[in-house]
């Protein structure tokens, strides 16, 4: 049975900025009387006027009736001080991101609200445990972490500090459901789920750019068009703002005692130092000035389809190539899978899916000079672009042959420098690795990480579901190869992935 707070109970929201106003809107829409307070004179009144306008627009669009809009608007009441919160069953705090200020606020609130009232913080990065430490009733404090914009984003991370009463977390979980949200439970640890698991999305691309794998427009295009991400990492960082994105990375890195997994990027530090904070300052990785050219991804020029295409086995890429070539009327033959896992052969050129080694390394290991690697795609049947990299030993005909093959199958081709892992595979492997560590450390369960990343940051698939689709063994191999190549602890394989691979081996004999 749902333990959600009944809609008849009063909710207080403190902070009427971007988040507080959104949360107040959600609570009022769910039927609660909402008392909204902001330290800035007139801010609560202004926010309420804006929310009422929003309800009016929703009514115009038919999303709620005019009566409902009117009633929801009337349930929003500005408060002049905390003293008006004695009747609140829940207080949600969305003020400035500062531990001391939040502690002081909650200590004041404790003396005003009823003993069983729930105190919730919308903090993105401060430990719920630490905020609660100064309270008389830390068991009543819980994280209720909404995503921006709160009325639209479905996810709520329900964050339990060390002292949080499980029952309190359950009530907030059920209340989030009643408010039309999809909550997940998380233990208060740096970055909670989303802000931790998302780090590699930015970090791997920053490293790839730093290593000259490709320019930013190309990396963005590959992550979008092959990876299926809504925005590429560079355009996304530009939108978030480099000051904000870099601060989150640094705070997670510091909180994990400088674990190399989270190492901030000098390239991003430079942007912050320069004041190139992204869209909001008119310049970040991209230039947003009027009339500025948007750089285009590097795309290989058209090459004729090669003769003698042989596709091997039935991996998702070989299957997609077969159907796309067939549709395009390009001749090919099919042969059984080869022990070395090649996907296609065109004369002396062999095409393989990346396994975390460079093409050069793999060519050396196999004694095959004309070796080309292709990157992972979310769905090879739908992807519009693929990234490839050729071994340093390969001659020019190898890239030509593979480009011709992939273009014949309808893909735009981006030829990258030969870096290990290639962008999509490397990103997905590291996202899954981070999600796996969060699960391994009891921060959350498997389903919660996948739901959180899909709803909190719009990933096209949850990282662990994606890793299972690629094959956990393949993901482990990619990570192990990256660790070997770079010699960095950053790419160490999560114990959870290792255990799942072994368990799978046992189950499948
Ligand atoms: P904001 O700057 O838009 O709004 C904060 C509001 O709180 C301002 O109106 C300010 O006047 C008011 N305020 C500051 N100190 C106060 C106090 N002691 N008492 C009453 N009001 C006070 O900030 P935003 O973006 O809404 O963030 C608020 C909180 O939500 C922060 O803890 C932030 O980390 C968290 N958060 C922010 C997200 C975002 O994307 N902006 C996403 C999720 C959480």
PDB file of N, CA, C and O and ligand atoms in Angstrom, residues 14-20 38-40 93-97 101-102 122-124 145-146 148, ligand 1:
ATOM      1  N   UNK A  14      11.341  25.654   0.220  1.00  0.00           N
ATOM      2  CA  UNK A  14      12.197  26.808   0.529  1.00  0.00           C
ATOM      3  C   UNK A  14      13.216  26.999  -0.590  1.00  0.00           C
ATOM      4  O   UNK A  14      13.949  26.070  -0.941  1.00  0.00           O
ATOM      5  N   UNK A  15      13.221  28.197  -1.133  1.00  0.00           N
ATOM      6  CA  UNK A  15      14.022  28.485  -2.326  1.00  0.00           C
ATOM      7  C   UNK A  15      13.073  28.496  -3.503  1.00  0.00           C
ATOM      8  O   UNK A  15      12.460  27.470  -3.811  1.00  0.00           O
ATOM      9  N   UNK A  16      12.906  29.662  -4.123  1.00  0.00           N
ATOM     10  CA  UNK A  16      11.960  29.770  -5.241  1.00  0.00           C
ATOM     11  C   UNK A  16      12.714  30.014  -6.538  1.00  0.00           C
ATOM     12  O   UNK A  16      12.254  30.709  -7.428  1.00  0.00           O
ATOM     13  N   UNK A  17      13.907  29.441  -6.623  1.00  0.00           N
ATOM     14  CA  UNK A  17      14.699  29.550  -7.847  1.00  0.00           C
ATOM     15  C   UNK A  17      14.234  28.521  -8.859  1.00  0.00           C
ATOM     16  O   UNK A  17      13.091  28.034  -8.795  1.00  0.00           O
ATOM     17  N   UNK A  18      15.142  28.153  -9.788  1.00  0.00           N
ATOM     18  CA  UNK A  18      14.786  27.226 -10.860  1.00  0.00           C
ATOM     19  C   UNK A  18      14.187  25.942 -10.289  1.00  0.00           C
ATOM     20  O   UNK A  18      13.122  25.485 -10.726  1.00  0.00           O
ATOM     21  N   UNK A  19      14.832  25.369  -9.281  1.00  0.00           N
ATOM     22  CA  UNK A  19      14.380  24.072  -8.767  1.00  0.00           C
ATOM     23  C   UNK A  19      13.185  24.204  -7.834  1.00  0.00           C
ATOM     24  O   UNK A  19      12.202  23.481  -7.969  1.00  0.00           O
ATOM     25  N   UNK A  20      13.278  25.121  -6.873  1.00  0.00           N
ATOM     26  CA  UNK A  20      12.205  25.261  -5.897  1.00  0.00           C
ATOM     27  C   UNK A  20      10.872  25.574  -6.568  1.00  0.00           C
ATOM     28  O   UNK A  20       9.829  24.990  -6.213  1.00  0.00           O
ATOM     29  N   UNK A  38      11.252  32.319  -0.025  1.00  0.00           N
ATOM     30  CA  UNK A  38      12.579  32.623  -0.570  1.00  0.00           C
ATOM     31  C   UNK A  38      13.154  33.787   0.227  1.00  0.00           C
ATOM     32  O   UNK A  38      12.418  34.684   0.657  1.00  0.00           O
ATOM     33  N   UNK A  39      14.472  33.758   0.415  1.00  0.00           N
ATOM     34  CA  UNK A  39      15.117  34.822   1.195  1.00  0.00           C
ATOM     35  C   UNK A  39      15.036  36.162   0.462  1.00  0.00           C
ATOM     36  O   UNK A  39      15.070  37.220   1.081  1.00  0.00           O
ATOM     37  N   UNK A  40      14.959  36.071  -0.853  1.00  0.00           N
ATOM     38  CA  UNK A  40      14.928  37.315  -1.646  1.00  0.00           C
ATOM     39  C   UNK A  40      13.506  37.871  -1.676  1.00  0.00           C
ATOM     40  O   UNK A  40      12.561  37.163  -2.039  1.00  0.00           O
ATOM     41  N   UNK A  93      13.789  21.602   0.691  1.00  0.00           N
ATOM     42  CA  UNK A  93      14.741  22.713   0.627  1.00  0.00           C
ATOM     43  C   UNK A  93      15.429  22.728  -0.727  1.00  0.00           C
ATOM     44  O   UNK A  93      15.948  21.697  -1.182  1.00  0.00           O
ATOM     45  N   UNK A  94      15.400  23.893  -1.394  1.00  0.00           N
ATOM     46  CA  UNK A  94      16.096  24.045  -2.685  1.00  0.00           C
ATOM     47  C   UNK A  94      16.775  25.413  -2.704  1.00  0.00           C
ATOM     48  O   UNK A  94      16.520  26.244  -3.570  1.00  0.00           O
ATOM     49  N   UNK A  95      17.617  25.643  -1.683  1.00  0.00           N
ATOM     50  CA  UNK A  95      18.311  26.938  -1.578  1.00  0.00           C
ATOM     51  C   UNK A  95      19.741  26.777  -2.106  1.00  0.00           C
ATOM     52  O   UNK A  95      20.056  25.788  -2.764  1.00  0.00           O
ATOM     53  N   UNK A  96      20.573  27.734  -1.768  1.00  0.00           N
ATOM     54  CA  UNK A  96      21.950  27.735  -2.259  1.00  0.00           C
ATOM     55  C   UNK A  96      22.693  26.454  -1.832  1.00  0.00           C
ATOM     56  O   UNK A  96      22.430  25.896  -0.766  1.00  0.00           O
ATOM     57  N   UNK A  97      23.594  25.986  -2.720  1.00  0.00           N
ATOM     58  CA  UNK A  97      24.305  24.717  -2.483  1.00  0.00           C
ATOM     59  C   UNK A  97      25.476  24.950  -1.529  1.00  0.00           C
ATOM     60  O   UNK A  97      26.641  25.070  -1.953  1.00  0.00           O
ATOM     61  N   UNK A 101      24.886  26.694   5.265  1.00  0.00           N
ATOM     62  CA  UNK A 101      23.592  27.386   5.133  1.00  0.00           C
ATOM     63  C   UNK A 101      22.446  26.379   5.247  1.00  0.00           C
ATOM     64  O   UNK A 101      21.434  26.633   5.902  1.00  0.00           O
ATOM     65  N   UNK A 102      22.623  25.217   4.626  1.00  0.00           N
ATOM     66  CA  UNK A 102      21.556  24.197   4.678  1.00  0.00           C
ATOM     67  C   UNK A 102      21.416  23.676   6.111  1.00  0.00           C
ATOM     68  O   UNK A 102      20.301  23.510   6.617  1.00  0.00           O
ATOM     69  N   UNK A 122      17.030  19.074  -1.667  1.00  0.00           N
ATOM     70  CA  UNK A 122      17.173  18.824  -3.107  1.00  0.00           C
ATOM     71  C   UNK A 122      18.646  18.913  -3.531  1.00  0.00           C
ATOM     72  O   UNK A 122      18.953  18.993  -4.718  1.00  0.00           O
ATOM     73  N   UNK A 123      19.545  18.892  -2.578  1.00  0.00           N
ATOM     74  CA  UNK A 123      20.967  19.038  -2.926  1.00  0.00           C
ATOM     75  C   UNK A 123      21.408  18.048  -4.006  1.00  0.00           C
ATOM     76  O   UNK A 123      20.959  16.904  -4.020  1.00  0.00           O
ATOM     77  N   UNK A 124      22.303  18.506  -4.898  1.00  0.00           N
ATOM     78  CA  UNK A 124      22.844  17.601  -5.930  1.00  0.00           C
ATOM     79  C   UNK A 124      24.163  17.003  -5.483  1.00  0.00           C
ATOM     80  O   UNK A 124      24.597  16.010  -6.043  1.00  0.00           O
ATOM     81  N   UNK A 145      15.970  14.454  -4.590  1.00  0.00           N
ATOM     82  CA  UNK A 145      16.749  15.112  -5.640  1.00  0.00           C
ATOM     83  C   UNK A 145      16.011  15.084  -6.972  1.00  0.00           C
ATOM     84  O   UNK A 145      15.949  14.054  -7.646  1.00  0.00           O
ATOM     85  N   UNK A 146      15.462  16.249  -7.324  1.00  0.00           N
ATOM     86  CA  UNK A 146      14.761  16.401  -8.602  1.00  0.00           C
ATOM     87  C   UNK A 146      15.777  16.782  -9.678  1.00  0.00           C
ATOM     88  O   UNK A 146      16.885  17.224  -9.392  1.00  0.00           O
ATOM     89  N   UNK A 148      16.401  19.007 -13.428  1.00  0.00           N
ATOM     90  CA  UNK A 148      15.983  20.272 -14.022  1.00  0.00           C
ATOM     91  C   UNK A 148      15.532  20.080 -15.472  1.00  0.00           C
ATOM     92  O   UNK A 148      16.294  19.506 -16.243  1.00  0.00           O
TER      93      UNK A 148
HETATM   94  P1  LIG B   1      18.742  29.076  -7.783  1.00  0.00           P
HETATM   95  O1  LIG B   1      19.895  29.953  -7.545  1.00  0.00           O
HETATM   96  O2  LIG B   1      17.970  29.177  -9.054  1.00  0.00           O
HETATM   97  O3  LIG B   1      17.678  29.269  -6.579  1.00  0.00           O
HETATM   98  C1  LIG B   1      18.016  29.298  -5.234  1.00  0.00           C
HETATM   99  C2  LIG B   1      17.011  30.199  -4.520  1.00  0.00           C
HETATM  100  O4  LIG B   1      17.184  30.027  -3.120  1.00  0.00           O
HETATM  101  C3  LIG B   1      17.193  31.664  -4.838  1.00  0.00           C
HETATM  102  O5  LIG B   1      15.967  32.218  -5.245  1.00  0.00           O
HETATM  103  C4  LIG B   1      17.684  32.259  -3.495  1.00  0.00           C
HETATM  104  O6  LIG B   1      17.211  33.567  -3.292  1.00  0.00           O
HETATM  105  C5  LIG B   1      17.098  31.295  -2.509  1.00  0.00           C
HETATM  106  N1  LIG B   1      17.823  31.200  -1.240  1.00  0.00           N
HETATM  107  C6  LIG B   1      19.157  31.147  -1.054  1.00  0.00           C
HETATM  108  N2  LIG B   1      19.449  30.991   0.245  1.00  0.00           N
HETATM  109  C7  LIG B   1      18.254  30.953   0.911  1.00  0.00           C
HETATM  110  C8  LIG B   1      17.883  30.792   2.273  1.00  0.00           C
HETATM  111  N3  LIG B   1      18.795  30.644   3.222  1.00  0.00           N
HETATM  112  N4  LIG B   1      16.566  30.782   2.570  1.00  0.00           N
HETATM  113  C9  LIG B   1      15.636  30.924   1.619  1.00  0.00           C
HETATM  114  N5  LIG B   1      15.931  31.080   0.314  1.00  0.00           N
HETATM  115  C10 LIG B   1      17.224  31.092  -0.040  1.00  0.00           C
HETATM  116  O7  LIG B   1      19.267  27.594  -7.524  1.00  0.00           O
HETATM  117  P2  LIG B   1      18.684  26.211  -8.071  1.00  0.00           P
HETATM  118  O8  LIG B   1      19.316  25.892  -9.363  1.00  0.00           O
HETATM  119  O9  LIG B   1      17.203  26.261  -7.988  1.00  0.00           O
HETATM  120  O10 LIG B   1      19.269  25.189  -7.003  1.00  0.00           O
HETATM  121  C11 LIG B   1      18.748  25.074  -5.709  1.00  0.00           C
HETATM  122  C12 LIG B   1      19.219  23.772  -5.094  1.00  0.00           C
HETATM  123  O11 LIG B   1      18.836  22.690  -5.917  1.00  0.00           O
HETATM  124  C13 LIG B   1      20.716  23.637  -4.884  1.00  0.00           C
HETATM  125  O12 LIG B   1      20.941  22.882  -3.717  1.00  0.00           O
HETATM  126  C14 LIG B   1      21.143  22.864  -6.118  1.00  0.00           C
HETATM  127  O13 LIG B   1      22.337  22.143  -5.914  1.00  0.00           O
HETATM  128  C15 LIG B   1      19.978  21.922  -6.279  1.00  0.00           C
HETATM  129  N6  LIG B   1      19.764  21.388  -7.630  1.00  0.00           N
HETATM  130  C16 LIG B   1      19.942  22.170  -8.735  1.00  0.00           C
HETATM  131  C17 LIG B   1      19.722  21.641  -9.997  1.00  0.00           C
HETATM  132  C18 LIG B   1      19.887  22.479 -11.225  1.00  0.00           C
HETATM  133  O14 LIG B   1      20.004  21.908 -12.315  1.00  0.00           O
HETATM  134  N7  LIG B   1      19.903  23.803 -11.125  1.00  0.00           N
HETATM  135  C19 LIG B   1      19.299  20.232 -10.186  1.00  0.00           C
HETATM  136  C20 LIG B   1      19.053  19.544  -8.954  1.00  0.00           C
HETATM  137  C21 LIG B   1      19.329  20.099  -7.741  1.00  0.00           C
END
